[in-house]
Short mmCIF file of C-alpha atoms in Angstrom, two decimals:
data_model
loop_
_atom_site.label_atom_id
_atom_site.label_comp_id
_atom_site.label_asym_id
_atom_site.label_seq_id
_atom_site.Cartn_x
_atom_site.Cartn_y
_atom_site.Cartn_z
CA ASP A 1 0.00 0.00 0.00
CA SER A 2 1.63 3.22 -1.21
CA GLY A 3 -0.59 5.50 0.86
CA VAL A 4 -2.04 7.11 -2.26
CA THR A 5 -5.76 6.51 -2.68
CA GLN A 6 -7.85 6.80 -5.82
CA THR A 7 -11.57 6.59 -6.33
CA PRO A 8 -13.45 5.08 -7.94
CA LYS A 9 -11.64 1.85 -8.70
CA HIS A 10 -13.73 1.20 -11.78
CA LEU A 11 -15.86 3.50 -13.89
CA ILE A 12 -18.02 2.57 -16.86
CA THR A 13 -19.65 5.32 -18.88
CA ALA A 14 -20.81 6.20 -22.36
CA THR A 15 -19.26 8.28 -25.11
CA GLY A 16 -19.90 11.98 -24.77
CA GLN A 17 -20.17 11.83 -20.99
CA ARG A 18 -18.06 13.55 -18.34
CA VAL A 19 -16.40 11.88 -15.35
CA THR A 20 -14.29 12.94 -12.39
CA LEU A 21 -11.48 10.86 -10.95
CA ARG A 22 -10.26 11.58 -7.45
CA CYS A 23 -6.84 11.18 -5.86
CA SER A 24 -5.66 11.68 -2.29
CA PRO A 25 -1.89 11.89 -1.97
CA ARG A 26 0.21 10.39 0.80
CA SER A 27 0.18 12.36 4.01
CA GLY A 28 2.58 15.28 3.69
CA ASP A 29 3.05 15.01 -0.09
CA LEU A 30 2.45 18.26 -1.94
CA SER A 31 2.86 17.05 -5.53
CA VAL A 32 0.27 15.08 -7.44
CA TYR A 33 0.91 13.59 -10.88
CA TRP A 34 -1.67 12.12 -13.24
CA TYR A 35 -0.83 9.39 -15.76
CA GLN A 36 -2.85 7.57 -18.40
CA GLN A 37 -2.05 3.96 -19.26
CA SER A 38 -3.69 2.53 -22.34
CA LEU A 39 -2.86 -0.64 -24.24
CA ASP A 40 -1.51 1.10 -27.31
CA GLN A 41 0.13 4.14 -25.72
CA GLY A 42 1.74 2.81 -22.59
CA LEU A 43 2.04 5.00 -19.50
CA GLN A 44 1.86 8.69 -20.32
CA PHE A 45 2.33 11.69 -18.08
CA LEU A 46 -0.66 14.04 -18.16
CA ILE A 47 -0.19 16.80 -15.61
CA GLN A 48 1.42 17.72 -12.28
CA TYR A 49 0.15 19.92 -9.47
CA TYR A 50 2.25 21.16 -6.58
CA ASN A 51 0.62 22.69 -3.53
CA GLY A 52 -2.45 23.71 -5.48
CA GLU A 53 -0.70 25.12 -8.53
CA GLU A 54 -0.24 23.55 -11.94
CA ARG A 55 3.47 22.83 -12.29
CA ALA A 56 3.94 20.73 -15.41
CA LYS A 57 1.78 19.69 -18.32
CA GLY A 58 2.34 16.64 -20.47
CA ASN A 59 0.20 14.96 -23.08
CA ILE A 60 -3.11 16.08 -21.66
CA LEU A 61 -5.98 16.63 -24.07
CA GLU A 62 -7.96 19.87 -24.00
CA ARG A 63 -11.05 17.83 -23.06
CA PHE A 64 -9.27 16.88 -19.84
CA SER A 65 -8.61 19.16 -16.89
CA ALA A 66 -7.37 18.78 -13.36
CA GLN A 67 -7.12 20.71 -10.14
CA GLN A 68 -5.64 20.34 -6.69
CA PHE A 69 -7.62 21.52 -3.70
CA PRO A 70 -6.43 23.17 -0.48
CA ASP A 71 -6.53 19.81 1.32
CA LEU A 72 -4.16 18.60 -1.46
CA HIS A 73 -6.47 16.05 -2.97
CA SER A 74 -6.72 16.25 -6.74
CA GLU A 75 -9.39 15.62 -9.31
CA LEU A 76 -9.00 14.78 -12.99
CA ASN A 77 -12.00 15.74 -15.09
CA LEU A 78 -12.53 14.00 -18.41
CA SER A 79 -15.25 15.35 -20.70
CA SER A 80 -16.76 14.55 -24.10
CA LEU A 81 -15.47 11.04 -23.58
CA GLU A 82 -14.42 8.94 -26.54
CA LEU A 83 -13.85 5.21 -26.87
CA GLY A 84 -10.11 5.87 -26.98
CA ASP A 85 -10.18 7.40 -23.52
CA SER A 86 -10.70 3.95 -22.05
CA ALA A 87 -7.59 3.37 -19.97
CA LEU A 88 -6.14 3.04 -16.50
CA TYR A 89 -5.61 6.42 -14.88
CA PHE A 90 -2.97 6.58 -12.19
CA CYS A 91 -2.24 9.27 -9.71
CA ALA A 92 1.14 9.51 -8.03
CA SER A 93 2.32 11.73 -5.23
CA SER A 94 5.62 13.09 -4.03
CA ALA A 95 6.84 15.42 -1.33
CA LEU A 96 8.95 17.30 -3.84
CA ALA A 97 8.10 19.90 -6.46
CA ILE A 98 10.61 18.50 -8.91
CA MET A 99 10.32 15.10 -10.54
CA ALA A 100 12.37 12.56 -8.58
CA PRO A 101 11.46 8.98 -9.50
CA ASP A 102 12.63 7.51 -6.23
CA THR A 103 10.22 9.68 -4.27
CA GLN A 104 7.12 9.18 -6.41
CA TYR A 105 4.44 6.75 -5.19
CA PHE A 106 1.63 5.50 -7.40
CA GLY A 107 -1.96 4.95 -6.37
CA PRO A 108 -3.93 1.81 -7.32
CA GLY A 109 -5.50 3.47 -10.37
CA THR A 110 -8.97 3.99 -11.78
CA ARG A 111 -10.01 1.81 -14.69
CA LEU A 112 -12.19 3.82 -17.05
CA THR A 113 -14.26 2.04 -19.66
CA VAL A 114 -16.05 4.14 -22.26
CA LEU A 115 -18.77 2.27 -24.15
CA GLY B 1 10.86 14.03 -28.96
CA GLN B 2 11.67 11.09 -26.79
CA SER B 3 11.58 7.40 -27.61
CA LEU B 4 12.45 4.28 -25.64
CA GLU B 5 12.82 0.73 -26.82
CA GLN B 6 12.60 -2.41 -24.74
CA PRO B 7 11.69 -5.99 -25.64
CA SER B 8 8.00 -6.78 -25.47
CA GLU B 9 8.38 -10.10 -23.70
CA VAL B 10 11.03 -12.18 -21.94
CA THR B 11 10.66 -15.68 -20.51
CA ALA B 12 12.83 -17.42 -17.94
CA VAL B 13 12.72 -20.16 -15.32
CA GLU B 14 12.82 -19.90 -11.56
CA GLY B 15 16.30 -19.34 -10.18
CA ALA B 16 17.64 -17.98 -13.46
CA ILE B 17 19.02 -14.54 -14.28
CA VAL B 18 17.36 -12.28 -16.81
CA GLN B 19 18.39 -8.94 -18.30
CA ILE B 20 15.91 -6.45 -19.73
CA ASN B 21 17.47 -3.87 -22.00
CA CYS B 22 16.32 -0.34 -22.66
CA THR B 23 17.65 2.04 -25.29
CA TYR B 24 16.50 5.62 -25.47
CA GLN B 25 16.64 8.72 -27.61
CA THR B 26 15.84 11.84 -25.63
CA SER B 27 16.74 15.43 -25.09
CA GLY B 28 17.23 16.88 -21.64
CA PHE B 29 18.13 13.50 -20.16
CA TYR B 30 18.51 13.36 -16.39
CA GLY B 31 18.38 9.66 -15.60
CA LEU B 32 16.82 6.25 -16.17
CA SER B 33 14.42 4.55 -13.81
CA TRP B 34 12.75 1.14 -13.70
CA TYR B 35 9.29 0.16 -12.54
CA GLN B 36 7.55 -3.15 -11.90
CA GLN B 37 3.85 -3.55 -12.56
CA HIS B 38 1.81 -6.66 -11.84
CA ASP B 39 -1.37 -7.22 -13.84
CA GLY B 40 -4.03 -4.81 -12.64
CA GLY B 41 -1.63 -3.18 -10.21
CA ALA B 42 0.16 0.12 -9.88
CA PRO B 43 3.70 0.75 -11.10
CA THR B 44 6.20 0.25 -8.28
CA PHE B 45 9.55 2.02 -8.32
CA LEU B 46 12.56 -0.31 -8.52
CA SER B 47 15.63 1.81 -9.24
CA TYR B 48 17.00 5.03 -10.62
CA ASN B 49 20.36 5.67 -12.32
CA ALA B 50 21.50 9.23 -12.87
CA LEU B 51 25.15 8.33 -13.37
CA ASP B 52 26.90 5.66 -15.41
CA GLY B 53 27.38 2.34 -13.72
CA LEU B 54 25.64 -0.39 -11.83
CA GLU B 55 23.24 0.08 -8.91
CA GLU B 56 22.40 -2.99 -6.87
CA THR B 57 19.34 -3.44 -4.67
CA GLY B 58 18.94 -6.98 -3.44
CA ARG B 59 18.19 -9.35 -6.30
CA PHE B 60 17.72 -6.46 -8.73
CA SER B 61 20.46 -4.38 -10.34
CA SER B 62 20.23 -1.57 -12.85
CA PHE B 63 22.88 -0.27 -15.20
CA LEU B 64 23.22 2.92 -17.20
CA SER B 65 25.57 4.03 -19.96
CA ARG B 66 24.79 7.63 -20.85
CA SER B 67 27.22 7.63 -23.78
CA ASP B 68 25.42 4.65 -25.33
CA SER B 69 21.91 5.85 -24.36
CA TYR B 70 21.42 2.39 -22.93
CA GLY B 71 20.48 0.76 -19.69
CA TYR B 72 19.34 -2.57 -18.36
CA LEU B 73 17.60 -4.15 -15.44
CA LEU B 74 19.11 -7.38 -14.15
CA LEU B 75 16.97 -9.73 -12.11
CA GLN B 76 18.72 -12.57 -10.31
CA GLU B 77 17.45 -15.69 -8.55
CA LEU B 78 14.14 -15.30 -10.32
CA GLN B 79 10.98 -16.15 -8.40
CA MET B 80 7.48 -16.78 -9.67
CA LYS B 81 6.36 -13.52 -8.09
CA ASP B 82 8.73 -11.65 -10.42
CA SER B 83 6.34 -12.36 -13.30
CA ALA B 84 5.18 -8.86 -14.17
CA SER B 85 5.72 -6.04 -16.63
CA TYR B 86 8.87 -3.97 -16.28
CA PHE B 87 9.05 -0.41 -17.59
CA CYS B 88 12.06 1.76 -18.15
CA ALA B 89 11.41 5.48 -17.89
CA VAL B 90 13.66 8.42 -18.61
CA ARG B 91 13.59 11.49 -16.44
CA VAL B 92 13.88 14.44 -18.80
CA ASN B 93 13.76 18.18 -18.59
CA THR B 94 11.99 19.85 -21.50
CA GLY B 95 11.17 23.08 -19.74
CA PHE B 96 9.86 21.02 -16.85
CA GLN B 97 10.84 17.64 -15.51
CA LYS B 98 8.80 14.58 -16.34
CA LEU B 99 9.03 10.83 -16.78
CA VAL B 100 8.70 9.29 -20.24
CA PHE B 101 7.93 5.59 -20.09
CA GLY B 102 8.82 2.76 -22.42
CA THR B 103 6.08 0.38 -23.55
CA GLY B 104 7.12 -2.29 -21.06
CA THR B 105 8.58 -5.78 -21.06
CA ARG B 106 6.41 -8.62 -19.91
CA LEU B 107 8.47 -11.14 -17.90
CA LEU B 108 7.10 -14.64 -17.57
CA VAL B 109 8.81 -16.83 -14.97
CA SER B 110 8.05 -20.54 -15.18
CA PRO B 111 8.75 -23.30 -12.64
#
C-alpha cells in the first residue's frame, strides 16, 4: 500500500459523458501527478500539481482538466469522452516539487471504460 | 521528442538470471528509472540511475551508460512472483521535468 488513494476503482460510462477521478496523496506530499495507461500508448504523463498550482503539463488533451484543492487532494476531469479514452488512470504523489522517481508513489489506479 | 525501446516479452525459469534492456533517444536526459507492474496493479519504483554504472538493490540491479543511451535491469534468482511487466522510464527536462515511459517488457517466470 503506497498511501495514495484513488476513487473510484472502476468506472463505466458512455461516449460523450463527463467523469471525475479523485486522488488523495500520501500524508505530507504536496505534488500530485496524473498518468494515463492505455494498451496502445503505454504509460503517459498528463499533468502535475504542486501545492495547489499547476506545475507541469504533459500529453493532456484539452477535453481533460485537473485541479488540486487546499486539502491537497486532486481531481481529474474528463469530458466529451471517446472510446479511446478507455484506460487506466494513475495518480502519483511526491513530497517534492521536482520530478524525482525515487520519491514518487503511485496509487492503485482507476479503470475507465467508455462504451 | 523522446523514444524508448525495450523488448515486449522475456521468458525465464525460476532461479535464473534475466536482463531487460532499454535504449532511449531523448533530449534533456537526467536519468533512467525502472518500474515493476503486476497485472491490474500500480507501477512500483525499482531503481534510478542518474550516473553511469551499476546500482544494486537486493536481487535487482540496474545499469546505465549515458554515452550509449542504454540501460538494463538485471533480475537474479528469479521467483514466480517476479512475473510482471517492467518499464524503463527516462527522467527528462523539456522546460519542466517529467518521466517518459517505455512500452514495457512482460516477464514470464516458469517453474
